[in-house]
CSV table of C-alpha atoms in Angstrom, one decimal:
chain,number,residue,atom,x,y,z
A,1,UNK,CA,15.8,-16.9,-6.1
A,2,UNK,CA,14.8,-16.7,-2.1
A,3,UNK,CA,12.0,-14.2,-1.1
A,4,UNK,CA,13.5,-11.6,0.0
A,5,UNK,CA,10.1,-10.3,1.6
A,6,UNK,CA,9.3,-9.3,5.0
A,7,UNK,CA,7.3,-12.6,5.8
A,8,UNK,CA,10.5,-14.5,4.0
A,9,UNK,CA,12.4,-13.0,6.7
A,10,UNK,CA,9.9,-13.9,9.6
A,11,UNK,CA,9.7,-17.4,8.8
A,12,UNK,CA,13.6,-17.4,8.6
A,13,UNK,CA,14.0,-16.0,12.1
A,14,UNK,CA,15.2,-19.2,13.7
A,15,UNK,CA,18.1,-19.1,11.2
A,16,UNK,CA,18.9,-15.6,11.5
A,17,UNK,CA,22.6,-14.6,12.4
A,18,UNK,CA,23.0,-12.9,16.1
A,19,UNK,CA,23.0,-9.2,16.0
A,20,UNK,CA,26.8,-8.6,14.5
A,21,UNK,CA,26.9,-11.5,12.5
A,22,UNK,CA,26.8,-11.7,8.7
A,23,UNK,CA,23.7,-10.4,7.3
A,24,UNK,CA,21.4,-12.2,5.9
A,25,UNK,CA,19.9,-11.5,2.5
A,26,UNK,CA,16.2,-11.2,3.9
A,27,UNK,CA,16.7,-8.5,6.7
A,28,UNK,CA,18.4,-6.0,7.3
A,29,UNK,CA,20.4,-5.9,10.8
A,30,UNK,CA,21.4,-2.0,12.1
A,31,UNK,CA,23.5,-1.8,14.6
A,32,UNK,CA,23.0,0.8,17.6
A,33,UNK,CA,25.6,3.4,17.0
A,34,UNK,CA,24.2,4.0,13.7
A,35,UNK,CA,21.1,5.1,15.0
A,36,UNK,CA,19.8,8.5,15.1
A,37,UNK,CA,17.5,9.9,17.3
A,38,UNK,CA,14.6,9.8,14.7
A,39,UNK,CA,15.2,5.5,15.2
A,40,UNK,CA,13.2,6.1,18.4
A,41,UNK,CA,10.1,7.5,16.6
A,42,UNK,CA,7.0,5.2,17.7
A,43,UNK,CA,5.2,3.7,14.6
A,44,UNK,CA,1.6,2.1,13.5
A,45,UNK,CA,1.5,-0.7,11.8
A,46,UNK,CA,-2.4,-1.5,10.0
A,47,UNK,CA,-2.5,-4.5,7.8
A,48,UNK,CA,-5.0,-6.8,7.6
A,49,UNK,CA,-2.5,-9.8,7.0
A,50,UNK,CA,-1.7,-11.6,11.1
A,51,UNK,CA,1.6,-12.5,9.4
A,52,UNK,CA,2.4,-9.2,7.8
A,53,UNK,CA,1.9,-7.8,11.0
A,54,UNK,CA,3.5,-10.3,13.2
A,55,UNK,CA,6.5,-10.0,10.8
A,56,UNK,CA,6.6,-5.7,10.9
A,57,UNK,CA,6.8,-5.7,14.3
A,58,UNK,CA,9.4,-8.3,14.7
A,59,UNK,CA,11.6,-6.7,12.2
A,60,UNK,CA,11.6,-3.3,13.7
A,61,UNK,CA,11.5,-4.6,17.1
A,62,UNK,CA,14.6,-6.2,16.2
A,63,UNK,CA,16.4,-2.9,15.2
A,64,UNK,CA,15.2,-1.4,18.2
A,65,UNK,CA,12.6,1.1,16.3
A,66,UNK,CA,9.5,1.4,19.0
A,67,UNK,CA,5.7,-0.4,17.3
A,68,UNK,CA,3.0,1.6,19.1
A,69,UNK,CA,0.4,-1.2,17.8
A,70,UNK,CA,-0.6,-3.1,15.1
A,71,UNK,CA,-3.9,-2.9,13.6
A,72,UNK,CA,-6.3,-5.0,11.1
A,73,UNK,CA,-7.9,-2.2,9.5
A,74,UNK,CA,-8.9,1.7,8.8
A,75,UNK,CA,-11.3,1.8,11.8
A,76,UNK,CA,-9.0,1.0,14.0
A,77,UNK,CA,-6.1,3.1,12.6
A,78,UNK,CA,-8.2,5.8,12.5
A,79,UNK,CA,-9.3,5.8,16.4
A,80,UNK,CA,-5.7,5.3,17.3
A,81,UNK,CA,-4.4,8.3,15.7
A,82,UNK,CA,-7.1,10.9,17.5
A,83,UNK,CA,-5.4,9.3,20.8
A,84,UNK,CA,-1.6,8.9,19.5
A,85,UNK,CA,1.7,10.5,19.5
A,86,UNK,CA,2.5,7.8,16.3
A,87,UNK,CA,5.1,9.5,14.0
A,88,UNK,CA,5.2,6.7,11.0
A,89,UNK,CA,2.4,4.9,9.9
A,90,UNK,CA,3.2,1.5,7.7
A,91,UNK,CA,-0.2,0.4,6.1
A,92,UNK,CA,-1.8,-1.6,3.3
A,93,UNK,CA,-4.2,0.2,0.8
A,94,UNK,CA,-6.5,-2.4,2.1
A,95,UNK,CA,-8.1,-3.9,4.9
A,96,UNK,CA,-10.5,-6.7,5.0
A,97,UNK,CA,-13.7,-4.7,6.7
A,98,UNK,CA,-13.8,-1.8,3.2
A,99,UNK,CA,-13.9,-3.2,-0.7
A,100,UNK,CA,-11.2,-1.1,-2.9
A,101,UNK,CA,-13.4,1.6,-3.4
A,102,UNK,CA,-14.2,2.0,-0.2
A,103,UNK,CA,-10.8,2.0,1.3
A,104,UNK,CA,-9.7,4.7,-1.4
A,105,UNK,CA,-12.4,7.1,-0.1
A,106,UNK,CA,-11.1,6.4,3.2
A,107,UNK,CA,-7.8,7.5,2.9
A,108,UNK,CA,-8.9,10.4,0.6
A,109,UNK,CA,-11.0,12.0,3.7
A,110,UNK,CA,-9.0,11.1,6.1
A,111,UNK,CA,-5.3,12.5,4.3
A,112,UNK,CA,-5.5,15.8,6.2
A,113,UNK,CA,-4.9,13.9,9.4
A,114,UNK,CA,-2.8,10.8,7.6
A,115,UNK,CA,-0.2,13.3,6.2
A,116,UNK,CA,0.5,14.5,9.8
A,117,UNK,CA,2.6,11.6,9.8
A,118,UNK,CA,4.9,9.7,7.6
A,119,UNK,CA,3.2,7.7,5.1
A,120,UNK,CA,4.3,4.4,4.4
A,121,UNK,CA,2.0,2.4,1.7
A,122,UNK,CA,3.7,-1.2,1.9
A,123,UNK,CA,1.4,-3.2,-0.1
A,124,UNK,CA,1.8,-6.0,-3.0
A,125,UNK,CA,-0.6,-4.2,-5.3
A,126,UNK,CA,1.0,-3.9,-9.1
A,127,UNK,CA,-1.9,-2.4,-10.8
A,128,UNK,CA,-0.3,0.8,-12.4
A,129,UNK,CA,-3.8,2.8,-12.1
A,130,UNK,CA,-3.5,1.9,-8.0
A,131,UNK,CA,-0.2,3.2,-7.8
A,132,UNK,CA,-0.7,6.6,-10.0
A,133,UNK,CA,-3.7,7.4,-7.5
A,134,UNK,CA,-1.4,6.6,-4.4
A,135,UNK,CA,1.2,9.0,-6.0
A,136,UNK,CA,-1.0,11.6,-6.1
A,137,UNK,CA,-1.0,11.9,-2.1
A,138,UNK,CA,1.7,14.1,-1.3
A,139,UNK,CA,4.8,13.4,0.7
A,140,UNK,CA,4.0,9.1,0.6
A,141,UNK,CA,6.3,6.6,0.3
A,142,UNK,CA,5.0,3.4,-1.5
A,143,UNK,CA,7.0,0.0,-0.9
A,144,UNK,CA,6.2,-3.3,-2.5
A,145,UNK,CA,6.3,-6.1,-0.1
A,146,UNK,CA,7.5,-8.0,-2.6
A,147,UNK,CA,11.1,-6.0,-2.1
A,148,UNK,CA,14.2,-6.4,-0.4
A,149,UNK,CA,12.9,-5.6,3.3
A,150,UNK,CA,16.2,-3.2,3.9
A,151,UNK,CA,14.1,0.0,1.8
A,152,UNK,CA,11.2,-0.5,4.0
A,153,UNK,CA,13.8,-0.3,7.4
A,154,UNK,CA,15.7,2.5,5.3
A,155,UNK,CA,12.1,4.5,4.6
A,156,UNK,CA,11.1,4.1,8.4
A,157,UNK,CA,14.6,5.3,9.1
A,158,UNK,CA,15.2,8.3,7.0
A,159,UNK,CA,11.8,9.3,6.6
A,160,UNK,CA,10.6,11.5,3.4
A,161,UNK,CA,12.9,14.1,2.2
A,162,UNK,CA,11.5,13.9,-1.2
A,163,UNK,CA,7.7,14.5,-2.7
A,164,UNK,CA,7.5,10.8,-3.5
A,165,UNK,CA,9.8,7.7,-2.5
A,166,UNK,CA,9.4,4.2,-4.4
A,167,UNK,CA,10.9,0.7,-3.8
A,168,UNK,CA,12.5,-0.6,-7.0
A,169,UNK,CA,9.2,-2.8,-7.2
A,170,UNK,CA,7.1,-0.4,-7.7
A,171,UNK,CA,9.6,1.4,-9.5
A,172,UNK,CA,9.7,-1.3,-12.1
A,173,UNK,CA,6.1,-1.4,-12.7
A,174,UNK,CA,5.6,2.4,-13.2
A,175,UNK,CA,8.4,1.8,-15.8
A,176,UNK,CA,7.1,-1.0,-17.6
A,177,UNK,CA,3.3,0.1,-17.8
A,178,UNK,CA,1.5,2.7,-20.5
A,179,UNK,CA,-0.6,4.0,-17.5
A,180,UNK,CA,-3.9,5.6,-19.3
A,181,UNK,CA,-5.7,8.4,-18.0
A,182,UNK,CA,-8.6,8.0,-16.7
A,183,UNK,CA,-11.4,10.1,-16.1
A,184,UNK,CA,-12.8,10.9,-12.4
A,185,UNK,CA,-15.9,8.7,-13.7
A,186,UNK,CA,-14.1,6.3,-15.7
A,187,UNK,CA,-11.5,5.7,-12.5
A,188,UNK,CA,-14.8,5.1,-9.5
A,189,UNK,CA,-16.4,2.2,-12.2
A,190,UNK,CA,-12.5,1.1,-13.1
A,191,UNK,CA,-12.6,0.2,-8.8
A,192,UNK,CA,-15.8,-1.3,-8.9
A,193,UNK,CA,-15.1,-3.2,-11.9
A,194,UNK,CA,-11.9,-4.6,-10.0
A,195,UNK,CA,-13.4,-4.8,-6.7
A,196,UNK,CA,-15.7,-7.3,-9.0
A,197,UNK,CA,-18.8,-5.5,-9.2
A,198,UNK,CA,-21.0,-6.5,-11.9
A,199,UNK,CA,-22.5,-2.9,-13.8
A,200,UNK,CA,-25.7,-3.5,-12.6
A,201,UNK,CA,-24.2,-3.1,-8.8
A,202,UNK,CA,-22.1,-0.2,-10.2
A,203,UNK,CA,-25.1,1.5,-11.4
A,204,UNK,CA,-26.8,1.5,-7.9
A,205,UNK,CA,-23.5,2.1,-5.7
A,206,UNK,CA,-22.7,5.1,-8.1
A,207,UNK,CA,-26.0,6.3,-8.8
A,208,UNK,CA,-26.0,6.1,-12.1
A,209,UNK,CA,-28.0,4.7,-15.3
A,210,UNK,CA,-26.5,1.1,-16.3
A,211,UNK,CA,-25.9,2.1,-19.8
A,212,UNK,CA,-23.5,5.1,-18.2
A,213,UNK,CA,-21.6,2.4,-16.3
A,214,UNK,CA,-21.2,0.2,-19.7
A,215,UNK,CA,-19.7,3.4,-21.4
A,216,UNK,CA,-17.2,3.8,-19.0
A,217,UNK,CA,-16.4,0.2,-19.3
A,218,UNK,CA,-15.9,0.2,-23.0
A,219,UNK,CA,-13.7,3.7,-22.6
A,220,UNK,CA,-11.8,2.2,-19.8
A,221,UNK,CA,-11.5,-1.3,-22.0
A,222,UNK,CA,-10.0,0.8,-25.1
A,223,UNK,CA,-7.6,2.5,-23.0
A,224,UNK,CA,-6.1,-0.3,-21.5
A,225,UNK,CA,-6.3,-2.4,-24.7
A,226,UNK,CA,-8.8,-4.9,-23.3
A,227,UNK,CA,-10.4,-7.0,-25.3
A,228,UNK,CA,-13.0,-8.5,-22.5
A,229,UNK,CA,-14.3,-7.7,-19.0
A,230,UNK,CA,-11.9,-10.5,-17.6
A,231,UNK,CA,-9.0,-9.3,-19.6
A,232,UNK,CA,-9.7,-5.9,-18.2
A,233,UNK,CA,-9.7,-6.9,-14.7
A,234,UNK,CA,-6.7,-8.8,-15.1
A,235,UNK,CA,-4.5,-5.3,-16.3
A,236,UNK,CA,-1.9,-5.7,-14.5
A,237,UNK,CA,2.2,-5.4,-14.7
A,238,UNK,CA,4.7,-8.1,-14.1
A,239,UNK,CA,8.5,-6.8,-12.8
């Protein structure tokens, strides 16, 4: 089956119907009397991805929704908004200035400005731990980019009138995943441990003795049913 993906629908601009025409399965064309006044809402695009970005804006440019910028990464973002009148932001979880752990403390400081605005987490992460920790912001919506691109137009469009909104990707791997819990400890050397930090780096980032970091591993490797540093790295969910 065709990608059905934002960037899908990029590279198949040039064979894109005209606005009226047939729709094609990887976009989703709105026409102007359905559009409410919300439509004309600017929005911030930050991903760190040229064609991700390229893509966003084209797609919502092409439904006449208004792209105040688009950005590589939290910095950026961040200085925008203290200057902005943005009213959706569309961002990845990561950019390619922070390492996962990083980018997580980012967001986590900065919420009490982010959730001025609506949150959209479009990202192509599938790690169930990830997802439970972005769920846990209030008000978000989280969209795979590996989804149909008409529930990332239909989030920017309708904006949040629930706690949470999912795409059915991400839908499909809360579903299909046995999500531990984690301890606040056993979650910061889980992102290290992902990020690919060896324990002796975890030690020093986290302040912590080396055996303490090889605890956590072995609690967070029995919880996830790991057998081996590489298989616990590799926890992931398939739709």
């Amino acid at each position: 089956m065709a990608s059905t993906g934002v960037s899908s629908a990029y590279r198949d601009k040039k064979e894109r119907p005209p606005a009226g025409a047939g729709r094609g399965q990887g976009c989703c064309y709105l026409s102007r009397g359905n559009m409410g006044s919300q439509y004309m809402k600017k929005i911030t695009i930050m991903d760190s991805d040229p064609l991700i970005n390229t893509s966003l804006r084209w797609l919502l440019k092409d439904n006449q929704i208004t792209v105040a910028g688009c950005l590589h990464n939290f910095s950026a973002l961040f200085l925008m908004l203290e200057d902005s009148h943005t009213h959706t932001i569309i961002m990845d979880i990561f950019d390619n200035q922070h390492s996962i752990t990083e980018c997580f403390a980012l967001i986590r400081r900065q919420w009490p400005v982010l959730k001025k605005h609506h949150i959209i987490i479009f990202t192509d992460v599938d790690c169930c731990v990830f997802i439970k920790q972005l769920l846990a912001f209030e008000k978000v919506t989280v969209v795979s980019k590996k989804d149909n691109v008409d529930f990332l137009l239909s989030a920017v469009i309708n904006g949040f009138r629930e706690q949470h909104r999912i795409s059915p990707g991400i839908q499909r791997i809360l579903e299909h995943s046995d999500i531990p819990q984690l301890t606040p400890s056993e979650l910061q050397v889980f992102f290290l441990l992902y990020d690919q930090k060896p324990p002796q780096e975890i030690s020093k980032i986290l302040g912590i003795n080396y055996k303490t970091v090889q605890y956590h591993k072995m609690n967070i490797a029995k919880k996830f049913g790991a057998e081996n540093s590489i298989h616990l790295r590799k926890v992931r969910t398939s739709s």
